Amino acid sequence: MSSSKPIRYSSVGETLEVPVINQLMAIPLEKPEVLSLAAGFTDNAALPVDLVTDIVAKLPETNPNNEFLQYGTTQGRPVLRKLTCDVLNNESSRSAPSFDPQNTYISNGSQQALFLATHTLCDPGDIVLVESPTYFVYLSMLQGLQVQPVGIPARDDGSMDHEGFRSVLSKLKEDGQLGRIKLAYLIGYYANPSSRCIGLEEKIGFAEVLGEFDIQIPVIEDGAYRNLFYETPNPTPSIMELDAFDPFPKLYLGTYTKPFATGMKIGYACCSESEWTSKMLCAKGNQDFGTANFTQAIIEQVMLQDRHKPLLNTLSRHYHAKAKLLHETLEASGLRNHGWHWDMPEGGLLLWMRAPEHVNTNMDGDFCEKCTDRGLSMFPATSVLPTNTQPILFA
Amino acid sequence: MSSSKPIRYSSVGETLEVPVINQLMAIPLEKPEVLSLAAGFTDNAALPVDLVTDIVAKLPETNPNNEFLQYGTTQGRPVLRKLTCDVLNNESSRSAPSFDPQNTYISNGSQQALFLATHTLCDPGDIVLVESPTYFVYLSMLQGLQVQPVGIPARDDGSMDHEGFRSVLSKLKEDGQLGRIKLAYLIGYYANPSSRCIGLEEKIGFAEVLGEFDIQIPVIEDGAYRNLFYETPNPTPSIMELDAFDPFPKLYLGTYTKPFATGMKIGYACCSESEWTSKMLCAKGNQDFGTANFTQAIIEQVMLQDRHKPLLNTLSRHYHAKAKLLHETLEASGLRNHGWHWDMPEGGLLLWMRAPEHVNTNMDGDFCEKCTDRGLSMFPATSVLPTNTQPILFA
């Protein structure tokens, strides 16, 4: 029943490649025997089953008139937006609120907000500044939108190399390409994949270098893993709260996906600009005119009943213990003596390893192949590096 | 805290206009005193609260290992995809299955699938063929993607005017513009806004006219309201099942949003082509890498436990009674004597009225203003017509 003439795709449709995430997501579900250390799946054992079933059982009482099964607005539930901003503002070092429910919207995971932000800002051929390494799904998205990622160079310890960053911008300036830079994307806390947090001076330094080149592009900070700290919250304020970022339009992304339940897919985006917010909401109106109101209503009740914090404490302990076990197992294995490097993470779901130079950690390399043979799914280096720096692997 | 330089948006971002849907969705939620006859909200009283709470309470038993709160795949739950196709194939007049779970995916309402389909096919400046009138959210989306809708002319009774359609295509051919047509979008059943079904000969005739011009573009059929028939299902097969559509790549859209719960936002797309399916899944991978697994798991259980059909029967009776009440109230009002026309719908959530020629039913016209003054939200003509034909209003 296939048609006889080939389909003529759009320019986007022609160049789309299968995102690595589509393959990785399928592994734990279709091959449960494989130990998947990729894709940031949460641990089924830590999912809040009792909490969710309890909240849902009481929704007919807490949310009268059946409204939790009705459509919501494109922007998302007002109370959930307010509670989300309240938590962020309460934890802020600034006295004035930096997060505004009016400029906040609920999205299908923070991923959708990342798409809406990039889609409203970037044309094919534009440049987005990203860390090295950065979130692999974002690199796929940029490929799909025909936007070029340019890496902010990193030092050996993983921190931003501001001097290297200056060189990158100088080169772009020489080539008359500075104007192509439309956006910067930073992952502030327990990043996927590096498990690093961006330090205070490191973050401010980034803003300063942009300032030196008179670049005032919008900056996105992805805080998806911020709440999953193991012992104490990372003290560095977000870009929304730092004076150094005042000149920049800003978007802060967070989520209730990983620090609540990955099956819910509720993310949020807090913007500093009402116009950009409105543009993203126009695009969301056209794409789905609102994220499922039912799942939003569940999380709203969790927040209203103050049951999120105890859950976060449980999750932090759970993932801390798992990270420690992985770290100690790796230490005991003697891998360090073979030239492997890693740090014990202080939060998040990932542990990031650097391989010795002679090990090819790309998807088609020996190493990944042997991992797969032994029932282990790892994440290859090639998918996270905007510029090819060195073989890196994370689990 | 606003930045000093204006943001440079993408070409898409620059031209985005606030979709009418964003305003309409807000009315019933922010102004509950307004009687909203726009936007296709379902009736809160008919939402399946007991069914949903019962299913969720038993999810820990029916879906072991907490998997319903875990991520799913980008394509969506295999069992839900299979059950969806089984129902469609069982109701089909064809013996060979026309709906294939492999080429089916779950989306954030069928709206997202409509976006993914159009995004992978249409570049700015391309043309999509749509009915007159057509679904207003699709027109907003096309505006947002800078794609031009061209209307298939309609007769006075609302059916497609094939002769008029020939003239439209002839004109495009003369102007050397036929190649710009990339896609056709039809709403087969109880359409938003016309509440019409496309008849068998009307549907086949559409394919034949395209054939006369040697046009083999992909055709989308939106079946969002198909299950909401009042007495008997509409007998016309979908484009997936008609020989006349064999030469065309096809996409059939359905949903569990309106015929289940609008708060769930679960739609589906069944495609005839594996390559196009794969393109849409690449785009979805970049945009959200999968629709909420939790809400999918709920609907999957509803289907597995065979509890969807009784719900549909209840919904059909409910909306039938409401449509009848509206129809009879309108009849009693004597509006027909003032030149208004409408038909009693045979399914769906909408009743479509044509105003006499002297009444301006546009958003900024007297009529809409007076409706608003009296606490009634109607849907204006301008938002549903690809080409301006005549004042039309629906409720």
mmCIF file of C-alpha atoms in Angstrom, chain A residues 1-19 21-22 25-26 29-30 39-49 52-53 56-60 64-74 78 81 94 97-98 108-109 111-113 115 118-123 126 135 137 140-145 178-182 214-218 240 245-250 257-258 261-265 272-295 298, chain B residues 1-19 21-22 25-26 29-30 39-49 52-53 56-60 64-74 78 81 94 97-98 108-109 111-113 115 118-123 126 135 137 140-145 178-182 214-218 240 245-250 257-258 261-265 272-295 298:
data_model
loop_
_atom_site.group_PDB
_atom_site.id
_atom_site.type_symbol
_atom_site.label_atom_id
_atom_site.label_comp_id
_atom_site.label_asym_id
_atom_site.label_seq_id
_atom_site.Cartn_x
_atom_site.Cartn_y
_atom_site.Cartn_z
ATOM 1 C CA MET A 1 0.000 0.000 0.000
ATOM 2 C CA SER A 2 2.993 2.297 -0.210
ATOM 3 C CA SER A 3 2.567 5.194 -2.580
ATOM 4 C CA SER A 4 4.436 5.206 -5.846
ATOM 5 C CA LYS A 5 6.108 8.618 -5.727
ATOM 6 C CA PRO A 6 8.671 9.435 -3.033
ATOM 7 C CA ILE A 7 7.513 11.893 -0.373
ATOM 8 C CA ARG A 8 8.964 15.393 -0.651
ATOM 9 C CA TYR A 9 10.004 16.325 2.891
ATOM 10 C CA SER A 10 10.686 19.771 4.268
ATOM 11 C CA SER A 11 14.269 20.874 4.601
ATOM 12 C CA VAL A 12 13.987 19.943 8.295
ATOM 13 C CA GLY A 13 12.426 16.585 7.407
ATOM 14 C CA GLU A 14 15.198 15.805 4.899
ATOM 15 C CA THR A 15 18.043 16.361 7.331
ATOM 16 C CA LEU A 16 16.544 14.776 10.456
ATOM 17 C CA GLU A 17 18.663 11.980 11.861
ATOM 18 C CA VAL A 18 17.438 9.401 14.339
ATOM 19 C CA PRO A 19 18.189 10.961 17.741
ATOM 20 C CA ILE A 21 17.715 9.210 22.655
ATOM 21 C CA ASN A 22 15.196 7.234 20.568
ATOM 22 C CA MET A 25 15.099 4.938 25.545
ATOM 23 C CA ALA A 26 14.166 1.677 23.896
ATOM 24 C CA LEU A 29 12.190 -1.238 27.918
ATOM 25 C CA GLU A 30 12.773 -3.705 25.126
ATOM 26 C CA ALA A 39 19.745 7.862 29.008
ATOM 27 C CA GLY A 40 19.178 8.979 32.594
ATOM 28 C CA PHE A 41 16.432 6.540 33.461
ATOM 29 C CA THR A 42 15.376 6.784 37.060
ATOM 30 C CA ASP A 43 15.294 3.704 39.302
ATOM 31 C CA ASN A 44 11.883 2.017 39.248
ATOM 32 C CA ALA A 45 12.318 1.170 42.923
ATOM 33 C CA ALA A 46 12.445 4.883 43.783
ATOM 34 C CA LEU A 47 9.308 5.918 41.904
ATOM 35 C CA PRO A 48 6.602 7.447 44.160
ATOM 36 C CA VAL A 49 3.860 4.881 43.529
ATOM 37 C CA VAL A 52 0.731 9.161 43.214
ATOM 38 C CA THR A 53 -2.048 6.648 43.850
ATOM 39 C CA VAL A 56 -5.141 10.559 42.536
ATOM 40 C CA ALA A 57 -7.614 8.808 44.849
ATOM 41 C CA LYS A 58 -8.265 12.153 46.551
ATOM 42 C CA LEU A 59 -8.374 14.349 43.422
ATOM 43 C CA PRO A 60 -12.188 14.220 43.238
ATOM 44 C CA PRO A 64 -13.928 19.687 42.683
ATOM 45 C CA ASN A 65 -16.040 19.758 39.538
ATOM 46 C CA ASN A 66 -13.838 17.122 37.862
ATOM 47 C CA GLU A 67 -11.601 19.895 36.578
ATOM 48 C CA PHE A 68 -8.472 17.717 36.782
ATOM 49 C CA LEU A 69 -9.720 15.678 33.801
ATOM 50 C CA GLN A 70 -10.638 18.773 31.776
ATOM 51 C CA TYR A 71 -8.413 20.766 29.422
ATOM 52 C CA GLY A 72 -6.100 23.306 31.012
ATOM 53 C CA THR A 73 -4.610 26.414 29.432
ATOM 54 C CA THR A 74 -1.654 26.526 27.052
ATOM 55 C CA PRO A 78 -1.709 28.974 37.594
ATOM 56 C CA ARG A 81 3.218 27.885 38.261
ATOM 57 C CA ARG A 94 18.090 37.593 46.318
ATOM 58 C CA PRO A 97 11.736 37.548 43.427
ATOM 59 C CA SER A 98 13.588 36.435 40.296
ATOM 60 C CA ASN A 108 6.077 18.298 28.320
ATOM 61 C CA GLY A 109 9.245 17.752 30.268
ATOM 62 C CA GLN A 111 12.815 19.151 26.825
ATOM 63 C CA GLN A 112 9.786 20.719 25.142
ATOM 64 C CA ALA A 113 10.623 24.122 26.641
ATOM 65 C CA PHE A 115 12.644 23.102 21.867
ATOM 66 C CA THR A 118 15.347 27.330 20.403
ATOM 67 C CA HIS A 119 12.619 27.192 17.738
ATOM 68 C CA THR A 120 11.527 30.785 18.445
ATOM 69 C CA LEU A 121 15.121 32.086 18.371
ATOM 70 C CA CYS A 122 17.179 30.150 15.872
ATOM 71 C CA ASP A 123 17.020 29.898 12.105
ATOM 72 C CA ASP A 126 22.509 30.137 13.441
ATOM 73 C CA TYR A 135 23.245 17.370 26.838
ATOM 74 C CA VAL A 137 19.389 15.406 23.226
ATOM 75 C CA SER A 140 20.182 16.138 18.297
ATOM 76 C CA MET A 141 17.594 18.894 18.446
ATOM 77 C CA LEU A 142 20.017 21.465 17.036
ATOM 78 C CA GLN A 143 20.881 19.043 14.228
ATOM 79 C CA GLY A 144 17.155 18.688 13.530
ATOM 80 C CA LEU A 145 16.741 22.464 13.384
ATOM 81 C CA LEU A 178 29.566 36.770 15.713
ATOM 82 C CA GLY A 179 26.080 37.809 14.591
ATOM 83 C CA ARG A 180 25.171 34.166 13.962
ATOM 84 C CA ILE A 181 25.290 33.455 17.726
ATOM 85 C CA LYS A 182 21.682 33.572 18.863
ATOM 86 C CA ASP A 214 29.266 43.044 23.359
ATOM 87 C CA ILE A 215 27.139 39.918 22.956
ATOM 88 C CA GLN A 216 23.728 40.123 24.678
ATOM 89 C CA ILE A 217 22.126 36.909 23.521
ATOM 90 C CA PRO A 218 19.463 35.027 25.492
ATOM 91 C CA MET A 240 18.126 34.299 37.073
ATOM 92 C CA PHE A 245 23.340 38.089 33.952
ATOM 93 C CA ASP A 246 21.092 41.162 34.256
ATOM 94 C CA PRO A 247 21.911 42.350 30.727
ATOM 95 C CA PHE A 248 20.818 39.018 29.199
ATOM 96 C CA PRO A 249 17.343 37.688 28.414
ATOM 97 C CA LYS A 250 17.184 34.524 30.524
ATOM 98 C CA THR A 257 10.122 14.532 35.667
ATOM 99 C CA LYS A 258 13.335 13.254 37.213
ATOM 100 C CA ALA A 261 8.342 10.587 38.319
ATOM 101 C CA THR A 262 9.769 10.213 34.821
ATOM 102 C CA GLY A 263 6.412 8.843 33.635
ATOM 103 C CA MET A 264 4.735 12.211 34.279
ATOM 104 C CA LYS A 265 6.769 14.379 31.889
ATOM 105 C CA SER A 272 12.892 36.950 32.369
ATOM 106 C CA GLU A 273 11.105 38.440 29.329
ATOM 107 C CA SER A 274 7.355 38.585 28.783
ATOM 108 C CA GLU A 275 7.694 38.951 25.013
ATOM 109 C CA TRP A 276 9.850 35.840 24.607
ATOM 110 C CA THR A 277 7.487 33.958 26.950
ATOM 111 C CA SER A 278 4.587 34.982 24.750
ATOM 112 C CA LYS A 279 6.419 33.798 21.607
ATOM 113 C CA MET A 280 7.094 30.405 23.179
ATOM 114 C CA LEU A 281 3.454 30.120 24.234
ATOM 115 C CA CYS A 282 2.312 30.951 20.700
ATOM 116 C CA ALA A 283 4.498 28.120 19.423
ATOM 117 C CA LYS A 284 3.205 25.788 22.151
ATOM 118 C CA GLY A 285 -0.379 26.774 21.299
ATOM 119 C CA ASN A 286 0.232 25.586 17.762
ATOM 120 C CA GLN A 287 2.031 22.405 18.826
ATOM 121 C CA ASP A 288 -0.225 21.021 21.557
ATOM 122 C CA PHE A 289 -2.106 23.963 23.205
ATOM 123 C CA GLY A 290 -1.163 22.781 26.671
ATOM 124 C CA THR A 291 0.453 19.985 28.629
ATOM 125 C CA ALA A 292 -1.833 17.319 30.138
ATOM 126 C CA ASN A 293 -3.844 19.005 32.876
ATOM 127 C CA PHE A 294 -4.270 15.734 34.794
ATOM 128 C CA THR A 295 -0.574 15.172 35.496
ATOM 129 C CA ILE A 298 -1.290 15.632 40.513
ATOM 130 C CA MET B 1 15.580 43.216 34.924
ATOM 131 C CA SER B 2 14.752 43.249 31.217
ATOM 132 C CA SER B 3 17.762 43.152 28.968
ATOM 133 C CA SER B 4 18.792 46.281 27.127
ATOM 134 C CA LYS B 5 19.015 44.945 23.571
ATOM 135 C CA PRO B 6 15.933 43.568 21.803
ATOM 136 C CA ILE B 7 15.901 39.805 21.302
ATOM 137 C CA ARG B 8 16.581 38.624 17.757
ATOM 138 C CA TYR B 9 13.950 35.972 17.058
ATOM 139 C CA SER B 10 13.998 33.331 14.369
ATOM 140 C CA SER B 11 11.965 33.918 11.247
ATOM 141 C CA VAL B 12 9.327 31.624 12.823
ATOM 142 C CA GLY B 13 9.534 33.513 16.108
ATOM 143 C CA GLU B 14 9.133 36.885 14.373
ATOM 144 C CA THR B 15 5.939 35.955 12.549
ATOM 145 C CA LEU B 16 4.203 33.971 15.301
ATOM 146 C CA GLU B 17 0.805 35.388 16.193
ATOM 147 C CA VAL B 18 -1.105 34.521 19.341
ATOM 148 C CA PRO B 19 -3.182 31.479 18.353
ATOM 149 C CA ILE B 21 -6.854 28.711 20.864
ATOM 150 C CA ASN B 22 -4.674 30.303 23.568
ATOM 151 C CA MET B 25 -8.836 27.920 26.268
ATOM 152 C CA ALA B 26 -8.454 30.566 28.924
ATOM 153 C CA LEU B 29 -11.060 28.481 33.104
ATOM 154 C CA GLU B 30 -10.537 32.126 33.977
ATOM 155 C CA ALA B 39 -12.872 25.675 21.730
ATOM 156 C CA GLY B 40 -14.470 22.228 21.958
ATOM 157 C CA PHE B 41 -14.251 21.829 25.714
ATOM 158 C CA THR B 42 -15.879 18.655 26.932
ATOM 159 C CA ASP B 43 -18.536 18.729 29.652
ATOM 160 C CA ASN B 44 -17.031 18.325 33.129
ATOM 161 C CA ALA B 45 -20.077 16.295 34.153
ATOM 162 C CA ALA B 46 -19.227 13.655 31.544
ATOM 163 C CA LEU B 47 -15.580 13.183 32.506
ATOM 164 C CA PRO B 48 -14.749 9.602 33.620
ATOM 165 C CA VAL B 49 -13.624 10.374 37.166
ATOM 166 C CA VAL B 52 -9.722 6.969 36.059
ATOM 167 C CA THR B 53 -9.399 6.768 39.856
ATOM 168 C CA VAL B 56 -4.983 4.303 38.803
ATOM 169 C CA ALA B 57 -5.660 2.599 42.141
ATOM 170 C CA LYS B 58 -5.027 -0.766 40.470
ATOM 171 C CA LEU B 59 -2.000 0.246 38.360
ATOM 172 C CA PRO B 60 0.475 -1.090 40.941
ATOM 173 C CA PRO B 64 4.151 -4.435 38.022
ATOM 174 C CA ASN B 65 7.591 -3.048 38.769
ATOM 175 C CA ASN B 66 6.243 0.548 38.906
ATOM 176 C CA GLU B 67 6.791 0.820 35.183
ATOM 177 C CA PHE B 68 3.818 3.163 34.718
ATOM 178 C CA LEU B 69 5.758 5.952 36.459
ATOM 179 C CA GLN B 70 8.924 5.316 34.435
ATOM 180 C CA TYR B 71 9.871 6.824 31.068
ATOM 181 C CA GLY B 72 8.379 5.170 28.008
ATOM 182 C CA THR B 73 9.724 5.186 24.460
ATOM 183 C CA THR B 74 9.466 8.046 21.991
ATOM 184 C CA PRO B 78 3.527 -0.998 22.229
ATOM 185 C CA ARG B 81 -0.467 1.115 19.896
ATOM 186 C CA ARG B 94 -11.319 -4.141 4.543
ATOM 187 C CA PRO B 97 -5.385 -4.586 8.232
ATOM 188 C CA SER B 98 -4.944 -0.932 7.228
ATOM 189 C CA ASN B 108 0.424 14.842 23.082
ATOM 190 C CA GLY B 109 -3.106 14.996 21.741
ATOM 191 C CA GLN B 111 -2.510 18.179 17.719
ATOM 192 C CA GLN B 112 1.156 17.286 18.262
ATOM 193 C CA ALA B 113 1.004 14.651 15.524
ATOM 194 C CA PHE B 115 2.476 19.497 14.014
ATOM 195 C CA THR B 118 3.447 19.295 8.877
ATOM 196 C CA HIS B 119 6.870 20.192 10.278
ATOM 197 C CA THR B 120 8.531 17.238 8.533
ATOM 198 C CA LEU B 121 6.833 18.014 5.187
ATOM 199 C CA CYS B 122 6.404 21.753 4.760
ATOM 200 C CA ASP B 123 8.905 24.552 4.317
ATOM 201 C CA ASP B 126 4.641 25.660 0.785
ATOM 202 C CA TYR B 135 -9.838 23.364 12.096
ATOM 203 C CA VAL B 137 -5.803 25.518 15.394
ATOM 204 C CA SER B 140 -2.738 29.008 13.398
ATOM 205 C CA MET B 141 -0.093 26.316 13.134
ATOM 206 C CA LEU B 142 0.350 26.875 9.403
ATOM 207 C CA GLN B 143 0.691 30.613 10.054
ATOM 208 C CA GLY B 144 3.354 29.816 12.655
ATOM 209 C CA LEU B 145 5.246 27.643 10.152
ATOM 210 C CA LEU B 178 1.321 23.128 -8.279
ATOM 211 C CA GLY B 179 4.699 21.974 -6.944
ATOM 212 C CA ARG B 180 4.220 24.096 -3.830
ATOM 213 C CA ILE B 181 1.369 21.823 -2.667
ATOM 214 C CA LYS B 182 2.951 19.485 -0.129
ATOM 215 C CA ASP B 214 -1.027 13.986 -11.167
ATOM 216 C CA ILE B 215 -0.645 15.152 -7.579
ATOM 217 C CA GLN B 216 0.448 12.429 -5.133
ATOM 218 C CA ILE B 217 0.930 14.424 -1.961
ATOM 219 C CA PRO B 218 0.552 12.971 1.541
ATOM 220 C CA MET B 240 -6.547 4.428 5.158
ATOM 221 C CA PHE B 245 -6.252 6.663 -1.634
ATOM 222 C CA ASP B 246 -3.807 3.832 -2.330
ATOM 223 C CA PRO B 247 -1.516 6.082 -4.388
ATOM 224 C CA PHE B 248 -1.150 8.592 -1.551
ATOM 225 C CA PRO B 249 1.033 8.514 1.567
ATOM 226 C CA LYS B 250 -1.529 8.674 4.364
ATOM 227 C CA THR B 257 -8.526 13.237 24.535
ATOM 228 C CA LYS B 258 -12.099 14.121 23.616
ATOM 229 C CA ALA B 261 -10.730 12.794 29.066
ATOM 230 C CA THR B 262 -9.463 16.123 27.743
ATOM 231 C CA GLY B 263 -7.117 16.380 30.722
ATOM 232 C CA MET B 264 -5.122 13.358 29.505
ATOM 233 C CA LYS B 265 -3.950 14.702 26.154
ATOM 234 C CA SER B 272 0.944 4.249 5.805
ATOM 235 C CA GLU B 273 4.678 4.904 5.338
ATOM 236 C CA SER B 274 7.474 3.700 7.587
ATOM 237 C CA GLU B 275 9.910 6.382 6.376
ATOM 238 C CA TRP B 276 7.564 9.263 7.142
ATOM 239 C CA THR B 277 6.748 7.659 10.510
ATOM 240 C CA SER B 278 10.447 7.518 11.253
ATOM 241 C CA LYS B 279 10.898 11.209 10.318
ATOM 242 C CA MET B 280 8.060 12.223 12.637
ATOM 243 C CA LEU B 281 9.552 10.140 15.439
ATOM 244 C CA CYS B 282 12.950 11.789 14.929
ATOM 245 C CA ALA B 283 11.268 15.174 15.294
ATOM 246 C CA LYS B 284 9.341 13.971 18.357
ATOM 247 C CA GLY B 285 12.564 12.602 19.855
ATOM 248 C CA ASN B 286 14.031 16.088 19.644
ATOM 249 C CA GLN B 287 10.922 17.814 20.970
ATOM 250 C CA ASP B 288 10.000 15.686 23.984
ATOM 251 C CA PHE B 289 11.277 12.094 23.409
ATOM 252 C CA GLY B 290 7.915 10.607 24.282
ATOM 253 C CA THR B 291 4.464 11.397 25.628
ATOM 254 C CA ALA B 292 3.834 10.880 29.365
ATOM 255 C CA ASN B 293 3.980 7.135 30.007
ATOM 256 C CA PHE B 294 1.663 7.389 33.023
ATOM 257 C CA THR B 295 -1.374 8.689 31.115
ATOM 258 C CA ILE B 298 -4.052 4.492 32.206
#
